[in-house]
Amino acid sequence: MSEINMTTKDLIDEIPESSSMRMGRIAREKREQIDLINLGIGDPFFTTPKNIIDSAYGFMVKGKTHYESAQGVDKLRIAISNYLKNRFDIRYDSSEIIVTPGAKQGIFYAFFLLIEAGMKVGLFEPSWLGYVPSIRLSGGIPVFFNLDNGGFTDESLTNLSEEKVDLLIVNNPTNPSGKVWDKKELDLLADYCAEENTKVISDEVYHEIVYEKEFVSLGKYEGIGKDLVLAGSFSKTLSMTGWRLGYVCVKDKKMRERLTKLQQIIATCPSSFAQFAVADTLEASLGRTEEMVGVYRKNRDLLFETLNNTRLKPTLPDGTFYMWVDVGEDGEDFAVRLLNDLGIIVVPGRDYGENTQRFVRMSFGIPTERIEEACQRFENEFGK
Ligand code: PMP
């Protein structure tokens, strides 16, 4: 059956179990025998800052426990607009922002609305494994592009123009490689998209978790403004993954209206008290984000230095709390062995693209003591 003729039920049934789910199952079986260290999860270990929790509780007590507008409460949209301007010099009016239950749902809405049956959607490899199922469910065909030695160059541009994709998703900083796109790369990409009228979704949920490099948002490029959906989230920024609060920014009025309508149909609105709490505390909480990034940086340096002294080949991430590691063999075999022998959980690279089997993703968003313990085990097993 061609993908275009498949029903939604067929498409859902066809989506395979992800390898991280499989690793989780094996880990549950191993838990009794070994002290497991989980470098597999994409969830920061920090508890949400207390001021946000207190604020949410206060709003609940005050009765902010009801449906709110489908686009998101005004106060939060204004807070996000100010935050994006002050932090990243990105200009979106509060009316151009839609608050969603996590960026994941916002990105799904965008795929669902922008993709027509059989449309080619471009992704840069390695690419977060959350996109492909959403693209397929929306009727699109994922097309992976390799970056030229990890970078977006004139040659990458040639590959892109040969395939003529109608929609591109860019993830900056990138899960799983930790790549932060250079301004030069974004200039090239934005010029191409403006010229070809290629629509772009820019997933910037890790924009606060950046180390030495400067983060530049695609939202700064006016030329692609009308064709851009910019996605952000509080999940990683404020360690709020379970609160389910993200947002999309959209200049195009019609697209915005459709997105809001879709949200009204699917979710009605995101959690009301969570929205009020973040609106109230966003600015004051950013100091905590800085502290968290300090811990991630320390963890990154420890893990990188350790792995770099083994036969494994880690890439030093510019951002996120992930390290992309070339293990020189099938990543899934390696991950299963690592779990069985060392009690360390990592995610096999297979689901992150078409040529990613030799890699695994390691998360260092866990306490430093646990990273130290993992490093000790790596050193004992693989040390030169
Ligand atoms: N994009 C990327 C690249 C992610 O890694 C994640 C979460 N793992 C998301 C989007 C989804 O974030 P949220 O919790 O806001 O839905």
Coordinates of C-alpha atoms and ligand atoms in Angstrom, one line a residue:
M1 CA 0.0 0.0 0.0
S2 CA 1.4 3.4 -0.9
E3 CA 1.8 5.7 2.1
I4 CA -0.6 8.2 0.5
N5 CA -3.4 5.6 0.6
M6 CA -2.9 4.5 4.2
T7 CA -5.5 5.3 6.8
T8 CA -4.6 7.0 10.0
K9 CA -5.1 3.6 11.8
D10 CA -2.7 1.9 9.4
L11 CA -0.2 4.7 9.9
I12 CA -0.4 4.4 13.7
D13 CA 0.0 0.7 13.6
E14 CA 3.0 1.0 11.3
I15 CA 5.0 3.2 13.7
P16 CA 7.5 0.9 15.3
E17 CA 8.2 0.8 19.0
S18 CA 11.1 3.2 19.5
S19 CA 14.4 1.8 20.6
S20 CA 14.2 3.9 23.8
M21 CA 11.0 2.1 24.8
R22 CA 12.7 -1.2 24.2
M23 CA 15.7 -0.2 26.3
G24 CA 13.3 0.9 29.1
R25 CA 11.7 -2.6 29.1
I26 CA 15.1 -4.3 29.4
A27 CA 16.1 -1.9 32.1
R28 CA 13.0 -2.7 34.2
E29 CA 14.0 -6.4 34.0
K30 CA 17.6 -5.5 35.2
R31 CA 16.6 -3.1 38.0
E32 CA 16.7 -5.7 40.7
Q33 CA 20.3 -6.9 39.9
I34 CA 22.3 -3.8 39.2
D35 CA 22.5 -0.1 40.2
L36 CA 21.3 1.4 37.0
I37 CA 22.5 4.8 35.7
N38 CA 20.0 6.2 33.3
L39 CA 21.7 8.3 30.5
G40 CA 18.7 7.5 28.3
I41 CA 16.1 10.0 29.3
G42 CA 15.3 13.4 27.8
D43 CA 14.0 14.9 31.0
P44 CA 16.1 17.1 33.3
F45 CA 16.5 15.7 36.8
F46 CA 15.9 19.1 38.6
T47 CA 12.6 19.6 40.3
T48 CA 10.6 22.6 38.9
P49 CA 11.8 25.8 40.7
K50 CA 9.8 26.2 44.0
N51 CA 8.6 29.7 43.2
I52 CA 6.7 28.3 40.1
I53 CA 5.2 25.4 42.2
D54 CA 4.1 27.9 44.9
S55 CA 2.7 30.2 42.3
A56 CA 0.7 27.4 40.6
Y57 CA -0.7 26.3 44.0
G58 CA -1.7 29.9 44.8
F59 CA -3.6 30.1 41.5
M60 CA -5.3 26.8 42.1
V61 CA -6.4 27.9 45.6
K62 CA -7.7 31.2 44.0
G63 CA -9.9 29.1 41.6
K64 CA -7.8 29.4 38.4
T65 CA -8.8 25.8 37.7
H66 CA -11.1 26.3 34.7
Y67 CA -10.9 26.3 31.0
E68 CA -9.2 29.4 29.5
S69 CA -8.9 30.7 26.0
A70 CA -7.8 28.3 23.3
Q71 CA -4.9 30.6 22.3
G72 CA -3.5 30.7 25.8
V73 CA -4.0 33.3 28.6
D74 CA -3.1 36.9 27.6
K75 CA -0.7 37.3 30.5
L76 CA 1.4 34.4 29.5
R77 CA 1.5 35.3 25.8
I78 CA 2.6 38.8 26.8
A79 CA 5.3 37.3 29.1
I80 CA 6.6 35.0 26.3
S81 CA 6.6 37.9 23.8
N82 CA 8.8 40.0 26.2
Y83 CA 11.0 37.1 27.1
L84 CA 11.8 36.3 23.4
K85 CA 12.5 39.9 22.7
N86 CA 14.8 40.5 25.8
R87 CA 16.6 37.1 25.6
F88 CA 17.0 36.4 21.9
D89 CA 16.0 39.6 20.1
I90 CA 13.0 37.9 18.5
R91 CA 9.9 40.0 17.8
Y92 CA 6.6 38.3 18.1
D93 CA 3.5 40.2 19.3
S94 CA 1.6 38.4 22.0
S95 CA -1.2 38.0 19.5
E96 CA 1.2 35.9 17.3
I97 CA 1.8 33.4 20.1
I98 CA -0.2 30.3 20.8
V99 CA 0.4 28.4 24.1
T100 CA 0.2 24.6 23.7
P101 CA 0.4 21.6 25.9
G102 CA 4.2 21.2 25.3
A103 CA 6.0 22.1 22.1
K104 CA 5.4 18.5 20.9
Q105 CA 1.7 19.2 20.5
G106 CA 2.4 22.6 18.9
I107 CA 4.7 21.0 16.4
F108 CA 2.2 18.3 15.7
Y109 CA -0.5 20.9 15.0
A110 CA 2.0 22.6 12.6
F111 CA 2.7 19.4 10.7
F112 CA -1.0 18.5 10.6
L113 CA -1.9 21.9 9.1
L114 CA 1.1 22.3 6.7
I115 CA 1.4 18.8 5.3
E116 CA -0.6 17.7 2.3
A117 CA -0.8 14.0 1.5
G118 CA 2.5 12.8 -0.1
M119 CA 4.4 16.0 0.7
K120 CA 8.1 15.7 1.3
V121 CA 9.3 17.0 4.7
G122 CA 13.0 17.6 5.2
L123 CA 14.9 16.7 8.4
F124 CA 18.6 17.1 9.1
E125 CA 20.2 13.9 10.3
P126 CA 20.6 13.1 13.2
S127 CA 17.2 14.4 14.0
W128 CA 14.9 14.1 17.1
L129 CA 12.9 10.9 16.9
G130 CA 9.7 12.6 17.8
Y131 CA 9.2 14.2 14.3
V132 CA 8.9 11.2 12.0
P133 CA 5.7 9.7 13.6
S134 CA 4.0 13.2 13.5
I135 CA 5.1 13.7 9.9
R136 CA 3.8 10.3 8.8
L137 CA 0.5 10.7 10.7
S138 CA 0.0 14.0 8.9
G139 CA 0.5 12.3 5.5
G140 CA 4.0 13.5 4.9
I141 CA 7.1 11.7 3.7
P142 CA 10.2 12.3 5.8
V143 CA 13.4 13.0 3.8
F144 CA 16.6 13.0 5.7
F145 CA 19.5 15.2 4.8
N146 CA 23.1 14.7 6.0
L147 CA 24.9 17.7 7.1
D148 CA 28.3 18.2 5.5
N149 CA 30.6 17.1 8.3
G150 CA 28.1 18.2 10.8
G151 CA 27.7 21.7 9.2
F152 CA 25.2 23.2 6.8
T153 CA 27.2 24.3 3.8
D154 CA 26.8 25.1 0.1
E155 CA 26.9 21.4 -0.6
S156 CA 24.1 20.7 1.9
L157 CA 22.2 23.4 0.1
T158 CA 22.7 21.6 -3.3
N159 CA 21.3 18.4 -1.8
L160 CA 18.3 20.2 -0.4
S161 CA 17.5 21.9 -3.6
E162 CA 17.7 18.7 -5.6
E163 CA 15.0 17.1 -3.4
K164 CA 12.7 20.1 -3.4
V165 CA 11.1 19.5 -0.1
D166 CA 8.0 21.7 0.7
L167 CA 8.5 21.8 4.4
L168 CA 11.6 21.7 6.6
I169 CA 12.1 21.1 10.3
V170 CA 15.1 22.6 11.9
N171 CA 16.0 21.8 15.5
N172 CA 18.4 24.3 17.0
P173 CA 20.0 23.4 19.4
T174 CA 19.7 19.9 18.1
N175 CA 18.6 16.8 20.0
P176 CA 20.6 14.4 19.8
S177 CA 23.9 15.9 18.5
G178 CA 23.9 19.1 20.7
K179 CA 24.7 21.1 17.5
V180 CA 24.0 24.9 17.8
W181 CA 23.6 26.3 14.3
D182 CA 26.0 29.1 13.3
K183 CA 24.6 32.3 12.0
K184 CA 26.4 31.6 8.7
E185 CA 24.5 28.3 8.4
L186 CA 21.2 30.0 9.3
D187 CA 21.8 32.8 6.8
L188 CA 22.3 30.2 4.0
L189 CA 19.2 28.2 5.0
A190 CA 17.0 31.3 5.5
D191 CA 18.0 32.7 2.1
Y192 CA 17.2 29.4 0.4
C193 CA 13.8 29.0 2.1
A194 CA 12.8 32.6 1.3
E195 CA 13.7 32.1 -2.3
E196 CA 12.0 28.8 -2.7
N197 CA 9.0 29.6 -0.5
T198 CA 9.9 26.6 1.6
K199 CA 8.0 26.5 4.9
V200 CA 10.0 26.0 8.0
I201 CA 9.3 24.8 11.5
S202 CA 12.1 25.8 13.9
D203 CA 12.1 23.8 17.1
E204 CA 14.1 25.8 19.6
V205 CA 13.1 24.1 22.8
Y206 CA 16.7 23.9 24.0
H207 CA 17.5 27.6 23.3
E208 CA 18.5 28.3 26.9
I209 CA 20.8 25.3 27.2
V210 CA 23.8 26.6 25.2
Y211 CA 27.4 26.6 26.3
E212 CA 30.2 28.5 24.6
K213 CA 28.4 29.4 21.3
E214 CA 26.0 32.1 20.7
F215 CA 22.4 30.9 19.9
V216 CA 20.7 32.6 17.0
S217 CA 17.0 32.0 16.3
L218 CA 15.5 31.6 12.9
G219 CA 12.8 33.9 14.3
K220 CA 15.2 36.8 13.6
Y221 CA 15.0 36.3 9.8
E222 CA 12.3 38.5 8.5
G223 CA 12.5 37.1 5.0
I224 CA 11.0 33.8 6.1
G225 CA 8.8 35.2 8.8
K226 CA 5.5 34.4 7.1
D227 CA 6.6 30.8 6.3
L228 CA 8.0 30.1 9.8
V229 CA 6.5 28.3 12.8
L230 CA 8.8 28.8 15.8
A231 CA 8.3 26.3 18.6
G232 CA 9.5 26.8 22.2
S233 CA 8.8 25.2 25.6
F234 CA 9.2 25.5 29.3
S235 CA 9.9 21.8 29.6
K236 CA 13.7 22.1 29.5
T237 CA 14.1 25.8 30.3
L238 CA 12.5 25.5 33.7
S239 CA 12.5 21.8 34.2
M240 CA 8.8 21.5 33.7
T241 CA 8.4 18.5 31.4
G242 CA 5.4 17.1 33.3
W243 CA 3.5 20.4 33.3
R244 CA 3.1 20.3 29.5
L245 CA 3.6 23.9 28.6
G246 CA 5.0 25.1 25.3
Y247 CA 4.2 27.6 22.6
V248 CA 4.4 28.3 18.9
C249 CA 4.9 31.7 17.3
V250 CA 3.3 32.3 13.9
K251 CA 3.3 35.5 11.9
D252 CA 0.8 34.3 9.3
K253 CA -2.7 35.2 10.5
K254 CA -4.6 32.5 8.7
M255 CA -2.1 29.8 9.9
R256 CA -2.5 31.2 13.5
E257 CA -6.3 31.1 13.3
R258 CA -6.2 27.5 12.0
L259 CA -3.7 26.4 14.7
T260 CA -5.9 28.0 17.5
K261 CA -9.0 26.3 16.0
L262 CA -7.2 22.9 15.9
Q263 CA -6.1 23.4 19.6
Q264 CA -9.7 24.2 20.5
I265 CA -10.8 21.0 18.8
I266 CA -8.1 18.8 20.3
A267 CA -7.2 20.2 23.7
T268 CA -9.5 23.1 24.4
C269 CA -6.6 24.9 26.1
P270 CA -3.3 24.1 28.0
S271 CA -3.5 23.7 31.8
S272 CA -4.8 27.0 33.2
F273 CA -2.9 27.3 36.5
A274 CA 0.3 26.2 34.9
Q275 CA -0.1 29.1 32.5
F276 CA -0.8 31.6 35.2
A277 CA 2.1 30.4 37.3
V278 CA 4.7 30.7 34.4
A279 CA 3.3 34.1 33.4
D280 CA 3.8 35.2 37.0
T281 CA 7.3 33.8 37.6
L282 CA 9.0 33.5 34.2
E283 CA 11.5 36.4 34.6
A284 CA 12.3 35.6 38.2
S285 CA 12.9 32.0 37.4
L286 CA 15.6 32.5 34.7
G287 CA 18.3 32.6 37.4
R288 CA 17.5 29.0 38.1
T289 CA 17.9 28.1 34.5
E290 CA 21.4 29.5 34.5
E291 CA 22.2 27.4 37.6
M292 CA 20.9 24.3 35.8
V293 CA 23.0 25.0 32.7
G294 CA 26.0 25.4 35.0
V295 CA 25.4 21.8 36.2
Y296 CA 24.9 20.5 32.6
R297 CA 28.2 22.2 31.5
K298 CA 30.1 20.5 34.3
N299 CA 28.5 17.1 33.5
R300 CA 29.2 17.6 29.8
D301 CA 32.9 18.3 30.4
L302 CA 33.3 15.3 32.6
L303 CA 31.5 12.9 30.3
F304 CA 33.3 14.2 27.2
E305 CA 36.7 14.0 28.7
T306 CA 36.1 10.5 29.9
L307 CA 34.7 9.2 26.6
N308 CA 37.3 11.0 24.6
N309 CA 40.0 8.9 26.4
T310 CA 38.3 5.6 25.2
R311 CA 37.9 4.0 21.8
L312 CA 34.4 5.7 21.6
K313 CA 34.1 8.9 19.7
P314 CA 31.9 11.5 21.4
T315 CA 31.0 14.9 19.8
L316 CA 31.3 17.8 22.1
P317 CA 27.8 19.3 22.3
D318 CA 27.4 23.1 21.9
G319 CA 24.0 22.9 23.5
T320 CA 21.3 20.6 25.0
F321 CA 22.2 17.9 27.6
Y322 CA 22.9 15.2 25.1
M323 CA 26.1 13.7 23.7
W324 CA 26.1 11.9 20.4
V325 CA 28.7 9.2 20.5
D326 CA 30.1 7.1 17.6
V327 CA 30.5 3.6 19.1
G328 CA 32.0 2.1 16.0
E329 CA 29.6 -0.8 15.9
D330 CA 25.8 -1.4 15.9
G331 CA 24.5 1.1 18.4
E332 CA 21.7 -1.2 19.5
D333 CA 24.0 -4.1 20.2
F334 CA 26.3 -1.7 22.1
A335 CA 23.4 -0.3 24.2
V336 CA 22.1 -3.7 25.2
R337 CA 25.7 -4.8 26.2
L338 CA 26.2 -1.6 28.1
L339 CA 23.0 -2.1 30.0
N340 CA 23.7 -5.8 30.8
D341 CA 27.4 -5.4 31.7
L342 CA 27.7 -1.9 33.1
G343 CA 24.2 -1.0 34.1
I344 CA 24.2 2.1 32.0
I345 CA 21.2 3.0 29.9
V346 CA 21.7 4.9 26.6
V347 CA 19.5 5.4 23.5
P348 CA 20.6 3.6 20.3
G349 CA 21.0 6.0 17.4
R350 CA 18.9 4.0 14.9
D351 CA 15.7 6.1 15.3
Y352 CA 17.5 9.4 14.7
G353 CA 18.0 9.0 11.0
E354 CA 18.9 6.6 8.2
N355 CA 22.7 6.5 8.7
T356 CA 22.8 6.7 12.5
Q357 CA 23.1 3.0 13.5
R358 CA 26.7 3.4 14.7
F359 CA 25.7 6.0 17.3
V360 CA 24.1 6.2 20.7
R361 CA 22.7 9.2 22.5
M362 CA 23.8 9.8 26.1
S363 CA 21.9 12.3 28.3
F364 CA 23.8 14.2 31.0
G365 CA 20.8 15.9 32.5
I366 CA 21.2 13.9 35.7
P367 CA 23.0 14.7 39.0
T368 CA 26.8 15.1 38.7
E369 CA 27.5 12.3 41.2
R370 CA 25.7 9.9 38.8
I371 CA 27.7 11.2 35.9
E372 CA 30.9 10.7 37.9
E373 CA 29.8 7.1 38.6
A374 CA 29.0 6.5 34.9
C375 CA 32.4 7.9 34.0
Q376 CA 34.1 5.5 36.4
R377 CA 32.4 2.6 34.8
F378 CA 33.2 3.8 31.3
E379 CA 36.9 4.3 32.3
N380 CA 37.1 0.8 33.8
E381 CA 35.5 -0.8 30.8
F382 CA 36.9 1.2 27.9
G383 CA 39.8 3.2 29.3
K384 CA 43.0 3.1 27.2
Ligands
PMP1 N1 11.6 19.0 20.5 C1 12.7 18.4 20.9 C2 13.9 18.4 20.1 C3 12.7 17.6 22.1 O1 13.8 17.0 22.5 C4 11.5 17.6 22.9 C5 11.4 16.8 24.2 N2 12.2 15.7 24.3 C6 10.4 18.3 22.4 C7 10.4 19.0 21.2 C8 9.1 18.3 23.1 O2 9.1 19.1 24.2 P1 7.8 19.4 25.1 O3 8.0 18.8 26.4 O4 7.7 20.9 25.2 O5 6.6 18.8 24.4

